[in-house]
XYZ file of C-alpha atoms in Angstrom:
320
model
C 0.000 0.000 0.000
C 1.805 3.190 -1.212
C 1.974 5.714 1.906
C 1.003 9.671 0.878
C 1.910 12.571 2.715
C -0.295 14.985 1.392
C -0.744 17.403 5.342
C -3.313 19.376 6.180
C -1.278 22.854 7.012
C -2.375 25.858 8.286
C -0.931 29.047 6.168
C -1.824 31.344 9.656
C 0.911 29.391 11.035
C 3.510 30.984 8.902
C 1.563 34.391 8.591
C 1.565 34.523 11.952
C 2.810 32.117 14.189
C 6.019 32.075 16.392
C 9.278 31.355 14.637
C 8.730 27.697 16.296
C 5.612 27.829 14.370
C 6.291 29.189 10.841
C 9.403 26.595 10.646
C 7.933 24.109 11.654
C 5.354 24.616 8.751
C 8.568 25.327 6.701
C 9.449 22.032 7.375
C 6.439 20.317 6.254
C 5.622 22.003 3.247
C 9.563 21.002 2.321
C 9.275 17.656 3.324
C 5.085 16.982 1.650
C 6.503 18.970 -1.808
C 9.812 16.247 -1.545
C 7.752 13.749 -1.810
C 4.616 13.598 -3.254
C 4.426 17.590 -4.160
C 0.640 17.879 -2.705
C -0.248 19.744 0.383
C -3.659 21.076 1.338
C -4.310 24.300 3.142
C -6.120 25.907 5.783
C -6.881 29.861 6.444
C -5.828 30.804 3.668
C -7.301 34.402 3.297
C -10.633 33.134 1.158
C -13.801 33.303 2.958
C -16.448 30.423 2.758
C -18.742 33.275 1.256
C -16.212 34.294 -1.461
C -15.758 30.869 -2.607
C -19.385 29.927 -2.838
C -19.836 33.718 -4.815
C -16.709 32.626 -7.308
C -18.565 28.892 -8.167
C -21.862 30.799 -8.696
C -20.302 33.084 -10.746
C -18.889 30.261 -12.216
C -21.519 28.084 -12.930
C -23.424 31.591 -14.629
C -20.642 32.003 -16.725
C -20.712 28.368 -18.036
C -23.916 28.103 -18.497
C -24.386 30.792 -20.747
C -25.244 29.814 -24.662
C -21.876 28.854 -26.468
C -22.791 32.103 -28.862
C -22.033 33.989 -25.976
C -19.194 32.124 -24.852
C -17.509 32.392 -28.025
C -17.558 35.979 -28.425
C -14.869 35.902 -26.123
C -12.393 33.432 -27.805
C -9.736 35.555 -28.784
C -7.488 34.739 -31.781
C -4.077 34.760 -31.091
C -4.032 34.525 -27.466
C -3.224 31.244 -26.845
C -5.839 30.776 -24.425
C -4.371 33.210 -22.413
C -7.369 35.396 -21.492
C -11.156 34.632 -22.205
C -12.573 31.603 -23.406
C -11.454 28.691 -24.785
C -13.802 26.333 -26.416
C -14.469 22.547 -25.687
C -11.899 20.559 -27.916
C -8.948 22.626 -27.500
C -6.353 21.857 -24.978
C -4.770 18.074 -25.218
C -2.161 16.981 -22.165
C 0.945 16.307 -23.569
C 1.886 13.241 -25.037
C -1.819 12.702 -25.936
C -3.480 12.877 -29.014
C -7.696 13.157 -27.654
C -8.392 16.225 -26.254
C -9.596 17.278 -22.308
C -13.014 16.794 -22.118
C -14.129 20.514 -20.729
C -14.086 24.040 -21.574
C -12.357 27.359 -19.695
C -12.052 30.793 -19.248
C -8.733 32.581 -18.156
C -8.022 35.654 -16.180
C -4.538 36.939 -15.954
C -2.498 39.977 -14.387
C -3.577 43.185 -13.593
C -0.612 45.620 -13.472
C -1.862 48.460 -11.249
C 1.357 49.868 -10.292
C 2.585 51.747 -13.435
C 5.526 48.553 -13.881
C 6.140 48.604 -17.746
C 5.279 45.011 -17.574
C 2.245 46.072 -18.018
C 2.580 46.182 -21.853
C 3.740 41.931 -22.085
C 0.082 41.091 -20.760
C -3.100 41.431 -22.674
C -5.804 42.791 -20.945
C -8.467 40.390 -19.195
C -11.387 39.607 -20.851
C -14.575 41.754 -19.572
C -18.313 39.478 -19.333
C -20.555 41.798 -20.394
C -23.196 39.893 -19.712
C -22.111 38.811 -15.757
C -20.253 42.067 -13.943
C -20.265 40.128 -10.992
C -18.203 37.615 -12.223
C -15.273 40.230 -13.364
C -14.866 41.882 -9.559
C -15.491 38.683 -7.917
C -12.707 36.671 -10.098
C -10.420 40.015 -9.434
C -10.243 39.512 -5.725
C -9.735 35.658 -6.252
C -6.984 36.591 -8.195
C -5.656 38.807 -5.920
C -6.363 36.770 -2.570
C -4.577 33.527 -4.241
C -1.686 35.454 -5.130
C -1.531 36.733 -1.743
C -1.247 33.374 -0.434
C 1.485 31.948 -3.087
C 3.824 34.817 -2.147
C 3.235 33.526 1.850
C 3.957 29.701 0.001
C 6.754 30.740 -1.989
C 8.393 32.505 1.227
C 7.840 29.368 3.363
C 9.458 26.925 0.213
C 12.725 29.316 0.173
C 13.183 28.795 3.950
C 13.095 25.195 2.832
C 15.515 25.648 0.332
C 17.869 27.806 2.287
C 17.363 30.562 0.505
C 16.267 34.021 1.789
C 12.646 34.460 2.945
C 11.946 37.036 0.022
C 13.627 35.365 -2.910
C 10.718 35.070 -4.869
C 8.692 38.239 -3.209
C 10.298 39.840 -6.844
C 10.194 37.423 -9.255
C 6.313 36.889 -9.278
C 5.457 40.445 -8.552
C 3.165 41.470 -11.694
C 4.252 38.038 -12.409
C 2.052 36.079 -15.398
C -0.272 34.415 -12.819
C -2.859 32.465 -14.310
C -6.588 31.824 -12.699
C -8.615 29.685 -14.527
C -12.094 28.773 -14.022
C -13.208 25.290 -15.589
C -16.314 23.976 -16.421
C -15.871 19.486 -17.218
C -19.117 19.254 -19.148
C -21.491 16.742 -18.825
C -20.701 13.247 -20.802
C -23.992 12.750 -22.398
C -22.893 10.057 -24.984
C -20.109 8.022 -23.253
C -20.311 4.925 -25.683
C -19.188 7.263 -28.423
C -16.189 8.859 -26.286
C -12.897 7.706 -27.687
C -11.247 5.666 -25.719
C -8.906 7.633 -23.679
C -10.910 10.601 -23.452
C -10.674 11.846 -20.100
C -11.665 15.313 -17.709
C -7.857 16.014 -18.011
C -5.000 13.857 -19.104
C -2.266 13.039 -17.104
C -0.365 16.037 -16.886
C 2.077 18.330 -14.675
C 1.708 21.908 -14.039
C 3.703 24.475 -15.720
C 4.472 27.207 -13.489
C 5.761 27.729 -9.733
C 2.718 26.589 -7.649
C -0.684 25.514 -8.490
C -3.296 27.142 -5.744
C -6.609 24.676 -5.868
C -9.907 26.318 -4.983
C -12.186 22.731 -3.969
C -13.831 21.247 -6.628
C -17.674 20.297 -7.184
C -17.007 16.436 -7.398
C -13.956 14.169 -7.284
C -11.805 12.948 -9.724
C -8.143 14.609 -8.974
C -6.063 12.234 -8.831
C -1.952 12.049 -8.063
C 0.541 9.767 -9.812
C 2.727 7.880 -6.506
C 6.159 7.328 -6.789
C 4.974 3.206 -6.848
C 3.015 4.500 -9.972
C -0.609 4.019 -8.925
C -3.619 6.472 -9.016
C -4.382 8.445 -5.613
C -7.590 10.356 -5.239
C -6.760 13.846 -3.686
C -9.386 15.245 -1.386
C -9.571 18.696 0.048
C -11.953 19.445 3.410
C -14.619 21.951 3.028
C -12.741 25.103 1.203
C -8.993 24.180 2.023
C -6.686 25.063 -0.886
C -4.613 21.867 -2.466
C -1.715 23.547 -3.771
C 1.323 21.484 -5.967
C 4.785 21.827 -7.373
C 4.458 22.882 -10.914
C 7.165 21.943 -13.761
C 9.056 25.823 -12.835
C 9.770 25.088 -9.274
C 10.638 21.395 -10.145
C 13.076 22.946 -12.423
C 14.785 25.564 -10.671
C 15.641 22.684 -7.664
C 16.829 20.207 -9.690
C 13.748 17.561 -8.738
C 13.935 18.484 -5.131
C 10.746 19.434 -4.980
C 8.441 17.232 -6.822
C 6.064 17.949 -9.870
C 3.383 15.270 -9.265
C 2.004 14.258 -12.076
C -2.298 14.441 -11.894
C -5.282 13.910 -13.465
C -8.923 14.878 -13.425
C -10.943 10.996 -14.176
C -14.363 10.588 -15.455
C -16.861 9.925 -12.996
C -18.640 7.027 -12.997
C -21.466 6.320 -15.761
C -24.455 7.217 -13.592
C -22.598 10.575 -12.401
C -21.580 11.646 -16.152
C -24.332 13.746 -16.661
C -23.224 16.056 -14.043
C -21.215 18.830 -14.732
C -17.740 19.610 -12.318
C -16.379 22.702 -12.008
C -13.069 23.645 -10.215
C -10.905 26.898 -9.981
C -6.856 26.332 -10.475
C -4.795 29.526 -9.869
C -1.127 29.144 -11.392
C 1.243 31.111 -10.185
C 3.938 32.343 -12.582
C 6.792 34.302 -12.081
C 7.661 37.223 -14.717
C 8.641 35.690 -17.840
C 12.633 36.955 -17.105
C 12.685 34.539 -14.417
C 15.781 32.616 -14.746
C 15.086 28.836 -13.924
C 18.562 27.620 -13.893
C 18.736 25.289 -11.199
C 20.004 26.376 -8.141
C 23.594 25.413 -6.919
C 22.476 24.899 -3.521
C 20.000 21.418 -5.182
C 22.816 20.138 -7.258
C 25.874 17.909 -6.250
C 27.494 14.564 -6.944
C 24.520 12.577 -5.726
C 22.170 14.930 -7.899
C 23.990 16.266 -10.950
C 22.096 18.764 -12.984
C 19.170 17.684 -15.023
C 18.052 20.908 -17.209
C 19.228 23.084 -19.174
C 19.753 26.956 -18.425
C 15.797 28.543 -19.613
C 13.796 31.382 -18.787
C 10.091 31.282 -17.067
C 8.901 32.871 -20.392
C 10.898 31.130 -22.793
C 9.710 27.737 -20.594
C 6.434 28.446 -21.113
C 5.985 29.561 -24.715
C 7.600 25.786 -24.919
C 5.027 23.886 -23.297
C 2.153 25.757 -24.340
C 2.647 24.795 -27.648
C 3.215 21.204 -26.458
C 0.059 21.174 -25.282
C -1.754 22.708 -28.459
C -2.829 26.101 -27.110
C 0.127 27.676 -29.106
C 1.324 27.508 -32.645
């Protein structure tokens, strides 16, 4: 039976517990993102009341007629902002696409940073105002909380507290609400057609908001399936591909999936909320010389967070 650490930590701890406290936290989040790169987490700055808002908001947007979620499928973006259609984002190293359907909200510079100009601008629903503000302070609370992460993973690594305070300020964070649509035909599914393929994350940190059903799923180290489960509106938050980079496979970018339900459930929708956190795209991910050694030589080669991305993106058919 393969054993899972995947702790239950709470982020007030670090915030603002006693230096006893916010290492000991330290410690964990190290030793959870060593080895199965899952942790979920408590008091994390979102209210019970925001969340519910953000899925109802959610669920509007969603349900509106594809007409109207087309509109906002902008050329060129790469999926980036707005809409993208059903169809249209395949895991790597498979050829059927996700079964499901998103909408992206990025960045919002407010501090006069010439950064400003890299980003497109989000993508206003006319038809749902609420949605906009209430996705805006999602955005905005979630990055709050990766910067606390972030700080707490560089103790870890023994690197200063701040080191990546400015690297994902204004950085090319990523929150993405998804709607997996209801299977209506399942006998005429291809084969491997599946919520989301087996996949790892791109960027630094991935910052789960719940789900409305199960089917995440982790890959062990023994290589079988493990359902991950949040309580109530904890956060699960993983090691993405950036962070996995930049410590040489110290800290570990578990590879997930999002499984069909069973056939009675597949009429049901499930929505869930990922928020990736990105640094700025002049990040430099060259592994750190503190992760490498005889024992753990170095595995990548010398890339930047933008350069990294404009990679996989078009591995996973978002980009041309």
């Amino acid at each position: 039976m393969s054993t899972v650490n995947i702790p239950r930590l709470d982020l007030n701890n670090y915030i603002n517990g006693s230096a006893a406290d916010r290492q000991q936290f330290s410690d964990e989040i190290g030793k959870a993102f060593n080895e199965t790169g899952f942790v979920t987490i408590t008091n994390h700055g979102l209210s019970k009341e925001l969340i519910d808002e953000l899925y109802a908001q959610v669920k509007n947007l969603f349900t509106q007629p594809d007409a109207v979620k087309q509109k906002y499928e902008i050329p060129g973006l790469a999926g980036q902002r707005g809409y993208t259609g059903k169809g249209k984002e395949t895991a790597k190293g498979f050829k059927t696409p996700d079964l499901k359907e998103f909408w992206q909200i990025g960045q919002t510079v407010t501090d006069g940073s010439p950064i400003k100009e890299q980003y497109p601008d989000n993508v206003i629903v006319e038809e749902l105002p609420a949605f906009n503000t209430t996705t805006r302070e999602v955005y905005k609370k979630l990055e709050s909380a990766g910067i606390h992460l972030l700080r707490a993973i560089a103790v870890y690594l023994n690197l200063e507290e701040t080191y990546f305070d400015n690297k994902v300020h204004n950085g090319n964070s990523i929150l993405r609400t998804l709607h997996y649509f209801p299977i209506l035909d399942p006998d005429s599914l291809p084969a491997d057609a599946v919520r989301a393929g087996a996949h790892e994350d791109i960027n630094l940190i991935t910052l789960l908001i719940g789900a409305s059903a199960d089917g995440l799923e982790l890959l062990t180290r023994e290589g079988t399936w493990f359902p991950v489960k949040a309580h109530g509106e904890d956060l699960v938050v993983n090691v993405g591909d950036m962070l996995q980079r930049l410590t040489n496979n110290k800290l570990k970018s578990t590879t997930h999936r999002v499984v069909n339900p069973p056939r009675e459930q597949m009429k049901n929708s499930r929505y869930s909320v990922p928020f990736f956190l990105h640094p700025v795209s002049d990040m430099d991910l060259t592994s750190l010389e503190t992760c490498i050694n005889a024992e753990h030589p170095k595995l990548y080669p010398d890339i930047t967070a933008g350069e990294y991305l404009d990679e996989r993106l078009r591995e996973i058919g978002l980009k041309m």
